[in-house]
PDB file of C-alpha atoms in Angstrom:
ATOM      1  CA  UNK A   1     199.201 128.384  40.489  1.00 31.00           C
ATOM      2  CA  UNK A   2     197.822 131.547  42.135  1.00 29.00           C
ATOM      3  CA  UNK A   3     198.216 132.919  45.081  1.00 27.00           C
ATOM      4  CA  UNK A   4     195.675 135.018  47.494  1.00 24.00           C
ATOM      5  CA  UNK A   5     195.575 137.128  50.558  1.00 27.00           C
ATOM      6  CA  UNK A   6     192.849 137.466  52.876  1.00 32.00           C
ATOM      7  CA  UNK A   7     192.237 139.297  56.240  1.00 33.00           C
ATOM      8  CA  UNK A   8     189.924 141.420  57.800  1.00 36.00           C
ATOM      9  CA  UNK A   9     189.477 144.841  56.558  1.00 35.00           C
ATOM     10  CA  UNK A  10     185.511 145.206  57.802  1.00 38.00           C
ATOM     11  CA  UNK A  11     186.357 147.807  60.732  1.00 33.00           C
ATOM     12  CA  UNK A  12     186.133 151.381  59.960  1.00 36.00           C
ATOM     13  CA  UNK A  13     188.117 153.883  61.381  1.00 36.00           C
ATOM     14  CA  UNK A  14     186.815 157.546  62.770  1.00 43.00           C
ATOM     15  CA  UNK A  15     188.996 160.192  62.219  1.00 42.00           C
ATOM     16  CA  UNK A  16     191.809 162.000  64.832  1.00 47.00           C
ATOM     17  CA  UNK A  17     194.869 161.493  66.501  1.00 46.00           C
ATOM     18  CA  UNK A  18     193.644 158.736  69.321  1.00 47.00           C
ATOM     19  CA  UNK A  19     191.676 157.087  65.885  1.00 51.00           C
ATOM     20  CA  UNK A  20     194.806 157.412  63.689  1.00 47.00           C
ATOM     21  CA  UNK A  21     196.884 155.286  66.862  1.00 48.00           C
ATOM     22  CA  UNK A  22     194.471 152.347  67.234  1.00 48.00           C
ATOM     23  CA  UNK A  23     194.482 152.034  62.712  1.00 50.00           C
ATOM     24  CA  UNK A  24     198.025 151.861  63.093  1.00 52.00           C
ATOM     25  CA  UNK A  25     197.568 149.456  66.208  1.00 50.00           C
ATOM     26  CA  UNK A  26     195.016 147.202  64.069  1.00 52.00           C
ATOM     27  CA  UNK A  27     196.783 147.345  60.858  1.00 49.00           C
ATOM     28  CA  UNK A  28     199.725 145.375  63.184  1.00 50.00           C
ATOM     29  CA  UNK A  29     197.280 143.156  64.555  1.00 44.00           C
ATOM     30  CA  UNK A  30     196.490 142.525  60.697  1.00 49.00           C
ATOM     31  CA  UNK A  31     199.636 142.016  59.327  1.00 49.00           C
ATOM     32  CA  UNK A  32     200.038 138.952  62.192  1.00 47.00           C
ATOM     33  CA  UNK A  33     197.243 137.058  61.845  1.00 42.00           C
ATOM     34  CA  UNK A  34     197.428 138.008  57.767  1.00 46.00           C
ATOM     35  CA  UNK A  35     197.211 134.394  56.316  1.00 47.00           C
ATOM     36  CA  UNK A  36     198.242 133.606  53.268  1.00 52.00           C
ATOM     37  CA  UNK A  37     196.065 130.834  50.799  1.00 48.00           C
ATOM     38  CA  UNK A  38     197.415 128.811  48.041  1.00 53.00           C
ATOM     39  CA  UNK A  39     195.365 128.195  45.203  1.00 59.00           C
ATOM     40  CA  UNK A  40     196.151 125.087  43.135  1.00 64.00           C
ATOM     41  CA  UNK A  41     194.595 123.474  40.314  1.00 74.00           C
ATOM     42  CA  UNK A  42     194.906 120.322  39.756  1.00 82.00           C
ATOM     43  CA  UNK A  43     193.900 117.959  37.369  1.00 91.00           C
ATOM     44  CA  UNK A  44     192.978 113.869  36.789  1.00 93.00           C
ATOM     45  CA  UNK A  45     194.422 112.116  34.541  1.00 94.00           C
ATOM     46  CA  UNK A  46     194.853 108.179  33.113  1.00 95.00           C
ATOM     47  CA  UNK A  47     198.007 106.566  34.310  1.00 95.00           C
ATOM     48  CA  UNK A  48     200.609 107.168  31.494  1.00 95.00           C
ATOM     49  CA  UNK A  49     204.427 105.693  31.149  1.00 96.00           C
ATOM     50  CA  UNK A  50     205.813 109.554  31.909  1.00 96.00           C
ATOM     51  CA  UNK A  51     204.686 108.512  35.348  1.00 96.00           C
ATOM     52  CA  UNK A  52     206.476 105.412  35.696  1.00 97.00           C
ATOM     53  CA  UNK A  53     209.420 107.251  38.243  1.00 96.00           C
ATOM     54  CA  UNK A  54     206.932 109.168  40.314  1.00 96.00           C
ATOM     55  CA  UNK A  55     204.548 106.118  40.619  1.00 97.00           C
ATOM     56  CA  UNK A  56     207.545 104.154  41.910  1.00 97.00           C
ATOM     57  CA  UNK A  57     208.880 106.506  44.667  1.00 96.00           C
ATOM     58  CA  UNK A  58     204.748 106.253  46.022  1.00 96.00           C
ATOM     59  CA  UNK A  59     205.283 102.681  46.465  1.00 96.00           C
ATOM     60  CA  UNK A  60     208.526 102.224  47.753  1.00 95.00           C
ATOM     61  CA  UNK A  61     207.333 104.890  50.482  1.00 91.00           C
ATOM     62  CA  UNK A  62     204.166 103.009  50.648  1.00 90.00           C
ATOM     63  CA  UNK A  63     205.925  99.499  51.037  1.00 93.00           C
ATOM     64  CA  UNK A  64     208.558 100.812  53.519  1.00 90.00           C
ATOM     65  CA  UNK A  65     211.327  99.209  54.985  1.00 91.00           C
ATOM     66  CA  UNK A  66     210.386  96.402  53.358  1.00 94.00           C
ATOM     67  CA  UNK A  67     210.168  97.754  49.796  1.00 95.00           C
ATOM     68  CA  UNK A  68     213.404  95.850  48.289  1.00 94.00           C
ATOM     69  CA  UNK A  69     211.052  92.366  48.557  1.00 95.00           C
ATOM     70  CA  UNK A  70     209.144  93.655  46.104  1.00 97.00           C
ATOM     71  CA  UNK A  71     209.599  93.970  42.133  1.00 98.00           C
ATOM     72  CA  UNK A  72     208.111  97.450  42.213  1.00 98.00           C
ATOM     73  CA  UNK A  73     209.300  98.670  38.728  1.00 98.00           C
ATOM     74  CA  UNK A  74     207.248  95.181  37.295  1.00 98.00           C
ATOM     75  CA  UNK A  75     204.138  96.420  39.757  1.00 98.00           C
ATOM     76  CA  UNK A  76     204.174  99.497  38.324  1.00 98.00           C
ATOM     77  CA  UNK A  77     204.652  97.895  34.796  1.00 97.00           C
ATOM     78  CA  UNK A  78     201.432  96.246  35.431  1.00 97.00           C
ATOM     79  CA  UNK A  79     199.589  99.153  36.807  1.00 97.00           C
ATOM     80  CA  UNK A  80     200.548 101.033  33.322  1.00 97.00           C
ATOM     81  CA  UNK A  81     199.615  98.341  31.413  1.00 96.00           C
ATOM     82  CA  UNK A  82     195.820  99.263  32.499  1.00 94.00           C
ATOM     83  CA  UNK A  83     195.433 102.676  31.426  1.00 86.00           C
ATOM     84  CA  UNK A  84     191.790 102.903  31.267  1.00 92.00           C
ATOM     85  CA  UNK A  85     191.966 102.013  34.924  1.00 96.00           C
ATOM     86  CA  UNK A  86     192.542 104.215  37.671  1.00 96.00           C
ATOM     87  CA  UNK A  87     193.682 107.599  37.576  1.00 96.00           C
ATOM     88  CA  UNK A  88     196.827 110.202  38.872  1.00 96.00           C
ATOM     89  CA  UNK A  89     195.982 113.662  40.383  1.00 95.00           C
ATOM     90  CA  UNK A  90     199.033 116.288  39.176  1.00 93.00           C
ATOM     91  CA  UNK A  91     199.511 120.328  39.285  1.00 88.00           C
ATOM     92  CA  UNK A  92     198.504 122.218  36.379  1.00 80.00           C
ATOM     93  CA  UNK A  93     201.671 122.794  34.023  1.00 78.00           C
ATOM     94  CA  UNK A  94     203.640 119.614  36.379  1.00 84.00           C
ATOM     95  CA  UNK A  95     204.392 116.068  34.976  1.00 88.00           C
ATOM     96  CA  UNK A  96     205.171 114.452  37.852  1.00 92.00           C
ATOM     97  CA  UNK A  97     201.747 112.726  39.482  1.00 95.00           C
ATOM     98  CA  UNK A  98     200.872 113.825  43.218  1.00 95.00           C
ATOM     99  CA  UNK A  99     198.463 110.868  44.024  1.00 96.00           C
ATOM    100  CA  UNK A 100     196.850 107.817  41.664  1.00 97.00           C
ATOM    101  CA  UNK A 101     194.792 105.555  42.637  1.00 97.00           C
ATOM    102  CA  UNK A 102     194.390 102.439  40.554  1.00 98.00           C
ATOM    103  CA  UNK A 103     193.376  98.236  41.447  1.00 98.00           C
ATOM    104  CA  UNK A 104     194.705  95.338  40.217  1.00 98.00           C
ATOM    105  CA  UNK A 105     193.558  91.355  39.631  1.00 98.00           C
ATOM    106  CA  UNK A 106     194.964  89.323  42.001  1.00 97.00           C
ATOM    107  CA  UNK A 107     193.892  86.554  40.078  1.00 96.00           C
ATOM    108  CA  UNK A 108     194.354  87.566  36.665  1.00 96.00           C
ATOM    109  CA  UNK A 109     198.185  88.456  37.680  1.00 97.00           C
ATOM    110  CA  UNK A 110     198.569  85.621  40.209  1.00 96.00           C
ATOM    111  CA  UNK A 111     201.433  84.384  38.495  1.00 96.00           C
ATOM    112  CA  UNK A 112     203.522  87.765  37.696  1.00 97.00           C
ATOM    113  CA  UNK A 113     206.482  88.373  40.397  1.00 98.00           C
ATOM    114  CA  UNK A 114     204.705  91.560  42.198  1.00 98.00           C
ATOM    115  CA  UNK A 115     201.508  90.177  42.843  1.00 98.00           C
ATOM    116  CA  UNK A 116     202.980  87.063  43.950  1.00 97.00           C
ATOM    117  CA  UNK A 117     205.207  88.713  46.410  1.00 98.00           C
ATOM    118  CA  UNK A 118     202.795  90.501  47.423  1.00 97.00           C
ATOM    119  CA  UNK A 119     200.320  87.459  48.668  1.00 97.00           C
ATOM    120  CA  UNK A 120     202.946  85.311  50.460  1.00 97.00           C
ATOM    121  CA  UNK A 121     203.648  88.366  52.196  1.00 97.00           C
ATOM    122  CA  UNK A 122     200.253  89.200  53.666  1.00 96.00           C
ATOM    123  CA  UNK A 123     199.263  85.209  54.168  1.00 96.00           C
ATOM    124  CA  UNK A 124     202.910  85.234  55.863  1.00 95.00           C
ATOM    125  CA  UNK A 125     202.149  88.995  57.819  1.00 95.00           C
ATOM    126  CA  UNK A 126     198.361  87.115  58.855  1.00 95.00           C
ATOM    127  CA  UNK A 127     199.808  83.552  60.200  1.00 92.00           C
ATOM    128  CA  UNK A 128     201.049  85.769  63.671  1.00 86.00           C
ATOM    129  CA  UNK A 129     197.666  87.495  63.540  1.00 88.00           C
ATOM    130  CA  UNK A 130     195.631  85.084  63.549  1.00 87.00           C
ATOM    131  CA  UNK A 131     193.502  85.683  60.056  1.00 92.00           C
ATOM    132  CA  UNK A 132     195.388  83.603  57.850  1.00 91.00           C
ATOM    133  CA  UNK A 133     192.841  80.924  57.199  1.00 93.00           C
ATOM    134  CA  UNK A 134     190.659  84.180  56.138  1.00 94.00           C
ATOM    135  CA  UNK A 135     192.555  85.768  54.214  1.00 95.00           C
ATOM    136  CA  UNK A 136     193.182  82.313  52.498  1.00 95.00           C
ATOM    137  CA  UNK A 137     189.896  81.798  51.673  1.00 95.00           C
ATOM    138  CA  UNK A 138     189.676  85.282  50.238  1.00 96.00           C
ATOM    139  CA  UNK A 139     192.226  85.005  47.702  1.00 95.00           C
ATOM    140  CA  UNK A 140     191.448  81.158  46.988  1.00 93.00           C
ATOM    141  CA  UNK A 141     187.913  81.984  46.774  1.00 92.00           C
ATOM    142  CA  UNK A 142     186.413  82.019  43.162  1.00 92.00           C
ATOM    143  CA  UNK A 143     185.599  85.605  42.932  1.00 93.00           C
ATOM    144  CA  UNK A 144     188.443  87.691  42.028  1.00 96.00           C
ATOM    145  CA  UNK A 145     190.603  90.116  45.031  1.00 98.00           C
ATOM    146  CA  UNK A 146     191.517  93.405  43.459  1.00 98.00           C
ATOM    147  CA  UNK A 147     194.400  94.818  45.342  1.00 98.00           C
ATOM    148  CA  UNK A 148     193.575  98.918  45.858  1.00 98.00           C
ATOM    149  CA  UNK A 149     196.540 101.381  45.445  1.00 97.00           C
ATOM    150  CA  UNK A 150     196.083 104.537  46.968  1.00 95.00           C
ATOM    151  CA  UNK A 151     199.065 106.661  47.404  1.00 95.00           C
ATOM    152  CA  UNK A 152     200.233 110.221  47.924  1.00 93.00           C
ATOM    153  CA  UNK A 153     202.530 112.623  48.147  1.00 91.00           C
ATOM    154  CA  UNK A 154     202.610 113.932  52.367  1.00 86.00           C
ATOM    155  CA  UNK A 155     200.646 117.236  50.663  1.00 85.00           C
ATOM    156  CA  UNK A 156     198.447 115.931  48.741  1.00 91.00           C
ATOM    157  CA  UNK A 157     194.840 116.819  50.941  1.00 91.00           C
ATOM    158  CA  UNK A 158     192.399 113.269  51.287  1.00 93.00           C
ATOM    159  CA  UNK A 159     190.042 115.299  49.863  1.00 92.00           C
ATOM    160  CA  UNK A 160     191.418 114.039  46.234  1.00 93.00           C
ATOM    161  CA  UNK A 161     190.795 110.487  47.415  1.00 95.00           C
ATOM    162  CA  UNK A 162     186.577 110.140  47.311  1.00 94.00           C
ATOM    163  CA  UNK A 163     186.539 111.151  43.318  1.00 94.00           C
ATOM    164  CA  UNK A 164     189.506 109.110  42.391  1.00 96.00           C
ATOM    165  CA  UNK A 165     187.460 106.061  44.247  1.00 96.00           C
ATOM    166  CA  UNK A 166     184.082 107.097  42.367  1.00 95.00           C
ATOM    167  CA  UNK A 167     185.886 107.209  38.987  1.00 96.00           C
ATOM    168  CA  UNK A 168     187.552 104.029  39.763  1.00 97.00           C
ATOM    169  CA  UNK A 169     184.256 102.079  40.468  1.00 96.00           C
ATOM    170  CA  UNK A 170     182.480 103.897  37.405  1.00 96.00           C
ATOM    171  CA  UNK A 171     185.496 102.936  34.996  1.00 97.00           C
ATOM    172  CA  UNK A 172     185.342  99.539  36.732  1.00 97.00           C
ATOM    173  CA  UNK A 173     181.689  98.728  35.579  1.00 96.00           C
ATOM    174  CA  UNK A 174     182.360 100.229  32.068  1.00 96.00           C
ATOM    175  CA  UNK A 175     184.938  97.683  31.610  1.00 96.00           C
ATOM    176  CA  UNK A 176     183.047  94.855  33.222  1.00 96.00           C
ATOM    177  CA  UNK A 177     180.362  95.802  30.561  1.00 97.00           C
ATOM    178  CA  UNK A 178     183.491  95.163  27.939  1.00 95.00           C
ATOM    179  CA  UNK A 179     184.174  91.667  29.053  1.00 95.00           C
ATOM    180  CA  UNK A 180     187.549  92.372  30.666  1.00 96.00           C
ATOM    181  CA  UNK A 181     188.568  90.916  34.314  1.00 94.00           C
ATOM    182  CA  UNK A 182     187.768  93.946  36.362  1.00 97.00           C
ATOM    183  CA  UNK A 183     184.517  92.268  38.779  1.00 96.00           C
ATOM    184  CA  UNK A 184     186.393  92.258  41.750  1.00 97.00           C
ATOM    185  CA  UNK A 185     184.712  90.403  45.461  1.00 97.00           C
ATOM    186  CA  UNK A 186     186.768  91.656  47.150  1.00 98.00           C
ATOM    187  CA  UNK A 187     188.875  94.799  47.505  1.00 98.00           C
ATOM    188  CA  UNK A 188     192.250  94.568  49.961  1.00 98.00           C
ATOM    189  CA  UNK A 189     194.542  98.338  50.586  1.00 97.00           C
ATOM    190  CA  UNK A 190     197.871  98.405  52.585  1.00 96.00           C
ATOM    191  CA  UNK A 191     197.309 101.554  54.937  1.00 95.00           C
ATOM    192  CA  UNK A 192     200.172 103.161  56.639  1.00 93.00           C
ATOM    193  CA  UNK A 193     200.093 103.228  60.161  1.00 91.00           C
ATOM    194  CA  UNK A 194     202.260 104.551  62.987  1.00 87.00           C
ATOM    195  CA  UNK A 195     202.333 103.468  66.505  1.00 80.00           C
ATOM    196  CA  UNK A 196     203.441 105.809  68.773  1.00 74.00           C
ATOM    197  CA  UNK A 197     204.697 104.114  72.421  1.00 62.00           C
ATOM    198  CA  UNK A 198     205.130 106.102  75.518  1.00 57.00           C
ATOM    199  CA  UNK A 199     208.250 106.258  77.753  1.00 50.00           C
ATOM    200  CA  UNK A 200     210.042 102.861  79.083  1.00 54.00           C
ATOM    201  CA  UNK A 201     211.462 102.765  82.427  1.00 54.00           C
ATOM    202  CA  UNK A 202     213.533 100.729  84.619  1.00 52.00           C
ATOM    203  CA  UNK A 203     212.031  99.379  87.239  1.00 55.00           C
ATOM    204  CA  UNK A 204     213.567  98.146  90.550  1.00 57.00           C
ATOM    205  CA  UNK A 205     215.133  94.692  89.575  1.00 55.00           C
ATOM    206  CA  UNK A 206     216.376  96.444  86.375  1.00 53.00           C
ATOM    207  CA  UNK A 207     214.082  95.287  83.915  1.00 54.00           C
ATOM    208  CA  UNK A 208     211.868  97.592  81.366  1.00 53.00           C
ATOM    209  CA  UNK A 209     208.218  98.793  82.418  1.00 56.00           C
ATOM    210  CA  UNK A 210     205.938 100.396  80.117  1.00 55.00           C
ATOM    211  CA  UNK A 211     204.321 103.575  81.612  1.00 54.00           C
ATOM    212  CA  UNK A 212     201.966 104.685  78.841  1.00 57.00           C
ATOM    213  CA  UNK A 213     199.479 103.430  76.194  1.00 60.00           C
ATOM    214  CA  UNK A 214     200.273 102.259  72.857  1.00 65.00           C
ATOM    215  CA  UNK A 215     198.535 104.971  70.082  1.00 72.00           C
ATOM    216  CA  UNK A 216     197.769 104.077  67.058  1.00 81.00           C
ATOM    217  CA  UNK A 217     197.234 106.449  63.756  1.00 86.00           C
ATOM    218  CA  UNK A 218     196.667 106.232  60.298  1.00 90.00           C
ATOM    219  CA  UNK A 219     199.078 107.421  57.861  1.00 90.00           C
ATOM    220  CA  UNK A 220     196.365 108.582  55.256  1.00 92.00           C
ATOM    221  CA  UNK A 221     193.579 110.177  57.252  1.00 92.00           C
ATOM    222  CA  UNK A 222     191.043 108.713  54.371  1.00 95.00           C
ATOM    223  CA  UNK A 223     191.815 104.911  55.920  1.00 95.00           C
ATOM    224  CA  UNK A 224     190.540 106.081  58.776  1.00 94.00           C
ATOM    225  CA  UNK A 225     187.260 105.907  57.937  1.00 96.00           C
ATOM    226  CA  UNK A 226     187.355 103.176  55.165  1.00 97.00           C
ATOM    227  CA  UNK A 227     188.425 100.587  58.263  1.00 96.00           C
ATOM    228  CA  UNK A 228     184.554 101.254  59.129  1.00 96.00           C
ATOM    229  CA  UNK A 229     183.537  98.800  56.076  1.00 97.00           C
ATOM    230  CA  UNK A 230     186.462  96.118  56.365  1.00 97.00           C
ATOM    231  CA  UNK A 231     185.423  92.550  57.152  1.00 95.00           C
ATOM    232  CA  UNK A 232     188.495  91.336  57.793  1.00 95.00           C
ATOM    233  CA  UNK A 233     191.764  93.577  59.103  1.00 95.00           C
ATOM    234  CA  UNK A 234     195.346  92.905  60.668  1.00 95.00           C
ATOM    235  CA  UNK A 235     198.208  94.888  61.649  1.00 94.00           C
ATOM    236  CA  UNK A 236     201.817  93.953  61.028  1.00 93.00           C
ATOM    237  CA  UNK A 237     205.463  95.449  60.826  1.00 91.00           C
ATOM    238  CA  UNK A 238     207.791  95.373  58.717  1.00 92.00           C
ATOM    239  CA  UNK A 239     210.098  92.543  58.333  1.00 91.00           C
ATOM    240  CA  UNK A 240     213.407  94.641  57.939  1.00 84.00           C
ATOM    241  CA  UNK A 241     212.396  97.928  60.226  1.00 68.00           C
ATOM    242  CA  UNK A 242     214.548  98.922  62.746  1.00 56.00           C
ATOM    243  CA  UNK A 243     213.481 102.604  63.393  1.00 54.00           C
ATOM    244  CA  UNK A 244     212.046 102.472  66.486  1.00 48.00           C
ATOM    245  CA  UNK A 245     215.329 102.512  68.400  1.00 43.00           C
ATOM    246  CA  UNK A 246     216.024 105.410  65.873  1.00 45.00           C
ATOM    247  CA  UNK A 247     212.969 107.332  66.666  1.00 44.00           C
ATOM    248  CA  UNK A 248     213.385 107.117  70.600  1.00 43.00           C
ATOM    249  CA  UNK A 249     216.731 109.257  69.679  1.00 44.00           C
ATOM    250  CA  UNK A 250     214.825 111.675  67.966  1.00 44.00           C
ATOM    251  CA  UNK A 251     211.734 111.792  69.462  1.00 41.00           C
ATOM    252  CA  UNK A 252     213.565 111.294  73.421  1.00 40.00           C
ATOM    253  CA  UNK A 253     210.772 109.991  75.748  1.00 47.00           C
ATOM    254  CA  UNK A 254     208.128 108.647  72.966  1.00 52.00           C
ATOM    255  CA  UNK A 255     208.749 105.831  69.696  1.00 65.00           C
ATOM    256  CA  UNK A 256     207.293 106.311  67.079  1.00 73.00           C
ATOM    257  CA  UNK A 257     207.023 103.116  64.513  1.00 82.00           C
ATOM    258  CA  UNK A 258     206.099 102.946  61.342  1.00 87.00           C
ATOM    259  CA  UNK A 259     203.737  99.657  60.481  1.00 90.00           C
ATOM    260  CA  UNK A 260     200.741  98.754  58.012  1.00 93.00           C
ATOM    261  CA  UNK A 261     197.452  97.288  58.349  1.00 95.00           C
ATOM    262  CA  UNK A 262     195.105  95.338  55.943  1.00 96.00           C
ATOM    263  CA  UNK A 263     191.899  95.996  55.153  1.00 97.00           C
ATOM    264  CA  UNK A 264     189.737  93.372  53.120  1.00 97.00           C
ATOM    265  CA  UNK A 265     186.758  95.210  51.954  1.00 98.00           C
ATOM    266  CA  UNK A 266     183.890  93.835  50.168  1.00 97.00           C
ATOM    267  CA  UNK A 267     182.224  95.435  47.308  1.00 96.00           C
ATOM    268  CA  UNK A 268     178.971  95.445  48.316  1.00 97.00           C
ATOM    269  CA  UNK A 269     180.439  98.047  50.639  1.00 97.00           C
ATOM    270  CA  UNK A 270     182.093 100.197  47.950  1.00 96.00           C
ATOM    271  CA  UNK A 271     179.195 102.778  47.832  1.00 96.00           C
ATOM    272  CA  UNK A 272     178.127 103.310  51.171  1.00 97.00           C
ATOM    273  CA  UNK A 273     182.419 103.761  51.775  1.00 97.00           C
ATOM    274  CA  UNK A 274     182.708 106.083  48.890  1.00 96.00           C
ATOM    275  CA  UNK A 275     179.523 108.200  50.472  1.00 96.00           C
ATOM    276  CA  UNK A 276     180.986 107.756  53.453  1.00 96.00           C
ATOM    277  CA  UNK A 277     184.358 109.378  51.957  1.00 96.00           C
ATOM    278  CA  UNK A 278     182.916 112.282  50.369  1.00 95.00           C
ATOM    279  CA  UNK A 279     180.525 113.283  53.509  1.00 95.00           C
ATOM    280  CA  UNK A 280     183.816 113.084  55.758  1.00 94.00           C
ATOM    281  CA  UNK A 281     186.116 114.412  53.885  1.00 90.00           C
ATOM    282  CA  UNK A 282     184.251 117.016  52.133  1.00 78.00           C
ATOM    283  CA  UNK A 283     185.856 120.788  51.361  1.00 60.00           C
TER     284      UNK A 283
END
């Protein structure tokens, strides 16, 4: 890790008394708008079984308030199980992983504990929106769901995100070409949302009024733009969360409450999302 300075330094100065002030006066105005740039390298790497810990603190983050329904130490099991797939971004000389980004069968683990908790929680999470009978089809459907994990650290930049999803399809297609399970329909990510609710009032018999919009926002700034290619996509909240009340304390007049929403993407969609990714997002 290195670490660089930049500011202006273009003006010259002429020489004097009233000259020698204003350098001194600049050189002041310097120092305060000096700003100071981080340079980190980091590196991509195959999922490995020093990552287990890391990979497990993602999820549970990424899973919320409702993380304890899920076997996470089996789901990452499975994701390590697949080291040719997917891939973790860390610092140069740091074990820990920052981001990773790896898919798994739906079908071809239909049966192990994660993935099955996983899929009576979304058809469950659809039934009040509506998109059950969809999402049914999807994952009853012959052609095999992949389920997308994409998660990182609050400092990890998006920017990471459109390369891990390139060398995810490419590694994809080499093992297709292998004969293993990895030809995937249909693609469906979890993406962290928060829905931030204005001030609620009394009003004259007593009983609460809304007085502002609901906003909603992505957690990851990349989902953002993947929702563009989703065919099918539902919001829902977490089964256990109780933070809202919490946030109104901290946060006085506004709520602000963490939720998720599902994206189903198809892979005919994968390139034109990837491009889109990379054109977005770019440095």
């Amino acid at each position: 890790m290195s670490r660089k300075r930049s500011h202006d330094s273009d003006k010259e100065m002429d020489s004097g008394s009233e000259d020698s002030s204003r350098q001194n006066s600049d050189a002041e105005v310097d120092d305060e708008v000096e700003k100071e740039i981080v340079d980190v390298d980091f590196e991509f790497f195959d999922p490995k079984p020093i990552d287990f810990h890391a990979m497990k603190r993602m999820l549970m983050a990424s899973f919320g308030d409702d993380a304890e329904d899920f076997n996470l130490s089996a789901l990452v099991d499975l994701i390590l199980s697949q080291n040719t797939i997917g891939s973790t971004v860390k610092f140069e000389g740091d074990d820990d992983p920052y981001a990773f980004l790896t898919v798994l069968n739906m079908h071809v683990h239909a049966e192990s504990e994660p993935i099955r908790q996983i899929k009576d929680y979304l058809l469950k999470k659809s039934e009040k929106r509506g998109v059950s009978s969809q999402l049914s089809d999807i994952f009853g459907a012959p052609g095999h769901v992949g389920l997308l994990l994409c998660e990182r650290v609050v400092n990890m930049p998006p920017q990471v995100v459109a390369p891990m999803l390139k060398m995810l399809v490419e590694e994809l297609e080499w093992a297709v070409a292998d004969g293993e399970p990895y030809e995937f329909e249909h693609y469906v990510l979890l993406a962290p949302m928060y829905r931030e609710t204005e001030a609620v009032d009394d009003d004259e018999a007593g009983a609460k009024k809304r007085t502002g919009p609901v906003i909603d926002a992505y957690g990851h700034a990349e989902d953002e733009f993947i929702e563009e290619f989703a065919s099918t996509k539902f919001d829902y909240k977490f089964s256990r969360s109780k933070r809202v009340a919490e946030s109104r304390n901290s946060f006085a007049d506004t709520g602000l409450a963490p939720s998720r929403r599902c994206l189903v993407i198809h892979k005919s969609k994968m390139a034109a999302l990837i491009a889109r990714l990379e054109s977005a997002l770019a440095m």
